[in-house]
Short mmCIF file of C-alpha atoms in Angstrom, two decimals:
data_model
loop_
_atom_site.label_atom_id
_atom_site.label_comp_id
_atom_site.label_asym_id
_atom_site.label_seq_id
_atom_site.Cartn_x
_atom_site.Cartn_y
_atom_site.Cartn_z
CA MET A 209 7.47 16.96 56.43
CA ILE A 210 10.34 16.71 53.96
CA ALA A 211 10.23 19.21 51.12
CA THR A 212 10.13 17.71 47.66
CA LYS A 213 12.72 18.55 45.05
CA ASP A 214 10.13 20.33 42.89
CA SER A 215 9.00 22.55 45.75
CA PHE A 216 12.24 24.50 46.07
CA GLU A 217 13.82 24.26 42.64
CA PRO A 218 13.17 27.16 40.22
CA HIS A 219 10.75 26.53 37.37
CA SER A 220 11.37 27.50 33.78
CA SER A 221 8.19 29.58 33.66
CA GLU A 222 9.33 31.85 36.49
CA GLN A 223 10.48 35.30 35.45
CA LEU A 224 13.96 36.56 36.15
CA PRO A 225 14.14 39.39 38.69
CA ALA A 226 13.99 43.01 37.50
CA SER A 227 13.20 41.99 33.92
CA LYS A 228 10.40 40.85 31.68
CA LYS A 229 10.04 39.18 28.32
CA VAL A 230 8.79 41.41 25.50
CA PHE A 231 8.25 40.88 21.78
CA VAL A 232 9.24 43.10 18.88
CA GLU A 233 7.01 42.72 15.82
CA GLY A 234 8.22 42.68 12.24
CA LYS A 235 7.34 45.30 9.62
CA ILE A 236 7.73 43.27 6.42
CA HIS A 237 6.14 40.23 8.06
CA PRO A 238 3.77 41.46 10.83
CA ASP A 239 3.43 37.97 12.31
CA VAL A 240 7.12 37.93 13.23
CA ARG A 241 7.53 38.34 17.00
CA VAL A 242 11.12 38.49 18.20
CA PRO A 243 11.60 37.79 21.92
CA MET A 244 13.69 40.25 23.91
CA ARG A 245 14.39 40.60 27.61
CA GLU A 246 13.73 44.07 28.95
CA ILE A 247 15.93 44.70 31.99
CA GLU A 248 15.14 47.42 34.48
CA VAL A 249 17.95 49.87 35.22
CA SER A 250 18.26 51.47 38.64
CA PRO A 251 17.95 55.27 38.82
CA THR A 252 21.16 57.30 38.82
CA LYS A 253 21.81 59.55 41.79
CA SER A 254 24.22 62.44 41.25
CA TYR A 255 26.43 64.12 43.84
CA THR A 256 23.82 66.87 44.18
CA GLY A 257 21.21 64.35 45.20
CA ALA A 258 19.25 64.63 41.96
CA VAL A 259 17.83 61.33 40.75
CA THR A 260 17.68 60.49 37.04
CA THR A 261 15.40 57.72 35.83
CA ASN A 262 17.04 55.33 33.36
CA ALA A 263 15.14 53.62 30.56
CA PRO A 264 15.14 49.80 30.52
CA VAL A 265 17.66 47.97 28.34
CA ARG A 266 16.66 45.27 25.87
CA VAL A 267 18.93 42.29 25.22
CA TYR A 268 18.78 38.87 23.57
CA ASP A 269 16.32 36.36 25.00
CA CYS A 270 16.98 32.84 23.76
CA SER A 271 15.03 31.09 26.53
CA GLY A 272 12.33 30.02 24.09
CA PRO A 273 8.76 29.55 25.33
CA TRP A 274 9.97 28.68 28.84
CA GLY A 275 10.75 32.32 29.58
CA ASP A 276 7.25 33.41 28.52
CA PRO A 277 4.79 33.63 31.44
CA ALA A 278 1.90 33.23 28.98
CA PHE A 279 3.16 29.81 27.84
CA THR A 280 1.21 26.95 29.43
CA GLY A 281 2.80 23.96 27.72
CA SER A 282 5.19 21.37 29.14
CA SER A 283 8.36 19.64 28.00
CA ASP A 284 6.37 16.44 27.46
CA GLU A 285 4.45 18.15 24.66
CA GLY A 286 7.56 19.41 22.90
CA LEU A 287 8.30 22.91 21.67
CA PRO A 288 5.66 24.93 19.78
CA ALA A 289 6.06 24.98 16.00
CA LEU A 290 7.12 28.63 15.77
CA ARG A 291 7.86 28.58 12.03
CA ALA A 292 5.17 26.16 10.82
CA LYS A 293 2.96 28.87 9.27
CA TRP A 294 5.94 30.53 7.58
CA ILE A 295 7.00 27.25 6.00
CA GLN A 296 3.50 26.38 4.78
CA ALA A 297 2.78 29.92 3.53
CA ARG A 298 5.60 29.66 0.98
CA GLY A 299 3.63 26.93 -0.77
CA ASP A 300 6.63 24.86 -1.83
CA VAL A 301 6.50 21.92 0.58
CA ALA A 302 4.29 18.85 0.90
CA GLU A 303 3.73 16.24 3.58
CA TYR A 304 4.63 12.61 3.00
CA ASP A 305 4.50 9.38 4.98
CA GLY A 306 7.84 8.68 6.61
CA ARG A 307 9.14 5.20 7.31
CA GLU A 308 8.29 3.36 10.50
CA VAL A 309 10.64 3.43 13.46
CA LYS A 310 12.95 0.40 13.41
CA PRO A 311 14.67 -1.27 16.40
CA MET A 312 18.03 -0.18 14.97
CA ASP A 313 16.98 3.46 15.41
CA ASN A 314 17.00 2.88 19.18
CA GLY A 315 20.23 0.89 19.28
CA TYR A 316 18.80 -2.64 19.03
CA LEU A 317 19.77 -5.32 16.52
CA SER A 318 16.24 -6.65 16.07
CA GLY A 319 12.75 -6.61 17.53
CA LYS A 320 13.58 -9.59 19.75
CA HIS A 321 16.67 -7.82 21.03
CA ALA A 322 14.59 -4.75 21.90
CA GLU A 323 11.96 -6.90 23.63
CA PHE A 324 14.58 -8.78 25.66
CA ALA A 325 16.42 -5.62 26.71
CA SER A 326 13.20 -3.90 27.71
CA LYS A 327 12.40 -6.62 30.25
CA ALA A 328 15.05 -5.20 32.55
CA GLU A 329 13.76 -2.11 34.35
CA LYS A 330 17.00 -0.18 33.94
CA ASN A 331 17.08 -0.87 30.20
CA ARG A 332 13.39 -0.39 29.50
CA LEU A 333 12.71 1.72 26.44
CA VAL A 334 10.38 4.53 27.44
CA GLU A 335 9.06 6.53 24.54
CA PHE A 336 8.95 10.29 24.96
CA PRO A 337 5.42 11.03 26.30
CA GLY A 338 4.85 13.96 24.01
CA LEU A 339 5.34 11.75 20.97
CA LEU A 340 2.51 9.41 21.90
CA GLY A 341 -0.03 11.88 20.55
CA GLN A 342 -0.49 13.17 17.05
CA ARG A 343 2.82 13.51 15.23
CA ARG A 344 3.68 15.92 12.46
CA LYS A 345 4.28 14.34 9.11
CA PRO A 346 7.68 15.10 7.56
CA LEU A 347 7.89 17.69 4.79
CA ARG A 348 9.80 17.78 1.52
CA ALA A 349 10.14 20.14 -1.43
CA SER A 350 7.22 20.04 -3.87
CA LYS A 351 8.00 22.70 -6.50
CA GLY A 352 11.24 21.38 -7.95
CA HIS A 353 13.57 23.78 -6.17
CA PRO A 354 15.45 23.76 -2.85
CA VAL A 355 13.58 24.94 0.22
CA THR A 356 16.55 26.53 1.94
CA GLN A 357 17.13 30.08 3.11
CA LEU A 358 20.06 30.25 0.67
CA TRP A 359 17.77 29.57 -2.29
CA TYR A 360 15.23 32.18 -1.15
CA ALA A 361 18.00 34.73 -0.59
CA LYS A 362 19.36 34.21 -4.11
CA GLN A 363 15.86 34.81 -5.50
CA GLY A 364 15.73 38.16 -3.71
CA ILE A 365 13.13 36.97 -1.21
CA ILE A 366 13.25 38.32 2.33
CA THR A 367 11.77 35.54 4.44
CA PRO A 368 10.27 35.92 7.93
CA GLU A 369 13.36 34.14 9.22
CA MET A 370 15.59 36.87 7.75
CA GLU A 371 13.55 39.67 9.31
CA PHE A 372 13.54 37.80 12.62
CA ILE A 373 17.34 37.66 12.58
CA ALA A 374 17.67 41.32 11.57
CA ILE A 375 15.49 42.49 14.45
CA ARG A 376 17.27 40.28 16.96
CA GLU A 377 20.78 41.20 15.84
CA ASN A 378 19.94 44.89 15.52
CA MET A 379 18.56 45.21 19.06
CA GLY A 380 17.39 48.78 18.50
CA ARG A 381 20.55 50.18 16.97
CA ALA A 382 18.48 52.41 14.71
CA LYS A 383 17.33 54.32 17.78
CA MET A 384 20.81 54.79 19.23
CA ALA A 385 22.06 58.35 18.98
CA ASP A 386 25.56 58.84 17.66
CA MET A 387 26.77 61.07 20.47
CA ALA A 388 30.11 62.77 19.94
CA LYS A 389 30.66 64.79 23.12
CA ASP A 390 32.94 63.27 25.73
CA ASN A 391 30.57 64.04 28.59
CA VAL A 392 27.83 61.76 27.20
CA ARG A 393 29.87 58.83 25.93
CA ASN A 394 29.17 56.82 29.04
CA ILE A 395 25.41 56.64 28.48
CA LEU A 396 23.86 53.26 27.74
CA ASP A 397 22.61 54.27 24.28
CA LYS A 398 26.07 55.22 23.03
CA GLN A 399 27.49 52.79 20.47
CA HIS A 400 31.23 53.27 20.20
CA ALA A 401 32.72 52.82 16.77
CA GLY A 402 35.09 49.89 16.33
CA SER A 403 38.55 50.17 14.81
CA SER A 404 37.36 49.11 11.37
CA GLN A 405 34.63 51.78 11.44
CA LEU A 406 37.32 54.45 11.67
CA ALA A 407 39.15 53.32 8.53
CA SER A 408 39.45 56.90 7.30
CA SER A 409 41.51 57.90 10.32
CA GLU A 410 45.25 58.30 9.79
CA TYR A 411 45.82 56.33 12.98
CA SER A 412 43.95 53.23 11.77
CA PRO A 413 45.91 50.26 10.38
CA SER A 414 46.02 50.22 6.58
CA VAL A 415 44.30 46.82 6.51
CA PHE A 416 41.02 48.54 7.49
CA ARG A 417 41.30 50.89 4.52
CA ARG A 418 42.03 48.05 2.12
CA PHE A 419 39.35 45.75 3.54
CA PRO A 420 36.57 47.94 4.96
CA GLN A 421 34.03 46.25 7.19
CA ARG A 422 30.68 45.22 5.71
CA ILE A 423 28.55 45.39 8.86
CA PRO A 424 26.38 48.53 8.72
CA THR A 425 25.30 50.61 11.68
CA GLU A 426 21.81 49.15 11.39
CA ILE A 427 21.22 45.48 10.58
CA THR A 428 18.35 45.34 8.08
CA PRO A 429 16.44 42.35 6.65
CA GLU A 430 17.91 43.18 3.23
CA PHE A 431 21.43 43.08 4.66
CA VAL A 432 20.74 39.63 6.12
CA ARG A 433 19.36 38.43 2.77
CA ALA A 434 22.37 39.78 0.87
CA GLU A 435 24.86 38.17 3.26
CA VAL A 436 23.13 34.80 2.97
CA ALA A 437 22.93 35.05 -0.84
CA ALA A 438 26.64 35.87 -1.01
CA GLY A 439 27.52 32.88 1.17
CA ARG A 440 28.92 35.00 3.99
CA ALA A 441 26.19 33.91 6.42
CA ILE A 442 23.97 30.88 6.90
CA ILE A 443 20.56 30.41 8.50
CA PRO A 444 20.42 26.81 9.77
CA VAL A 445 16.65 26.28 9.83
CA ASN A 446 15.20 23.05 8.48
CA ILE A 447 11.63 22.72 7.22
CA ASN A 448 11.21 19.67 9.48
CA HIS A 449 12.23 21.57 12.59
CA PRO A 450 9.67 24.40 12.72
CA GLU A 451 10.26 24.80 16.45
CA SER A 452 13.70 26.34 15.94
CA GLU A 453 14.22 30.10 16.29
CA PRO A 454 16.09 31.64 13.32
CA MET A 455 19.70 32.46 14.17
#
């Protein structure tokens, strides 16, 4: 018996070794669940033979639903609408009927051209299976103002997307101890200060004193909002792509 390709290839739902997917919940918006990958760290054995257990380390996890063992969907169904409730809860969008798909959208000059080209097996137009079911209607602004993260940021609103980004970018920095002794600087929780963070030092270049860094030790949702409002950061999330994770 010849093994099939699917029988030995890894599947997207399989977990990576020595790690698991976990979710960190938001505080401002409790329904925010930021995916992280918790990686096991092997115990440390000293020269005396003593064994020290190390806590797991959490890092980014951008695998989407495919890295979640609880996810039962398939690629044919498309990605889950992660942000759909957030978008609707703001109450400033409305559904509308979009235009019908035209042959030109798929690279054909006319309907006859599409029909002729589809007769050849290699050129046959196969519609994505997941789109044969119920489709979402497109959304547009309904309250007379933009529905962008920039607009919300300028109004002083911290959106779920902003808190999502803050949690993901922070990755537990608030819990990191600022150790100063040389004998503990090699621990995993130690965050070494960058050159710009030592602007007060006489050995630092003068440019760091004239232009101090703006990134704080802890990334907060308010910091994300302020950076977006000032135009120093962007959050590319569209109301018609609710499946996208905020970045």
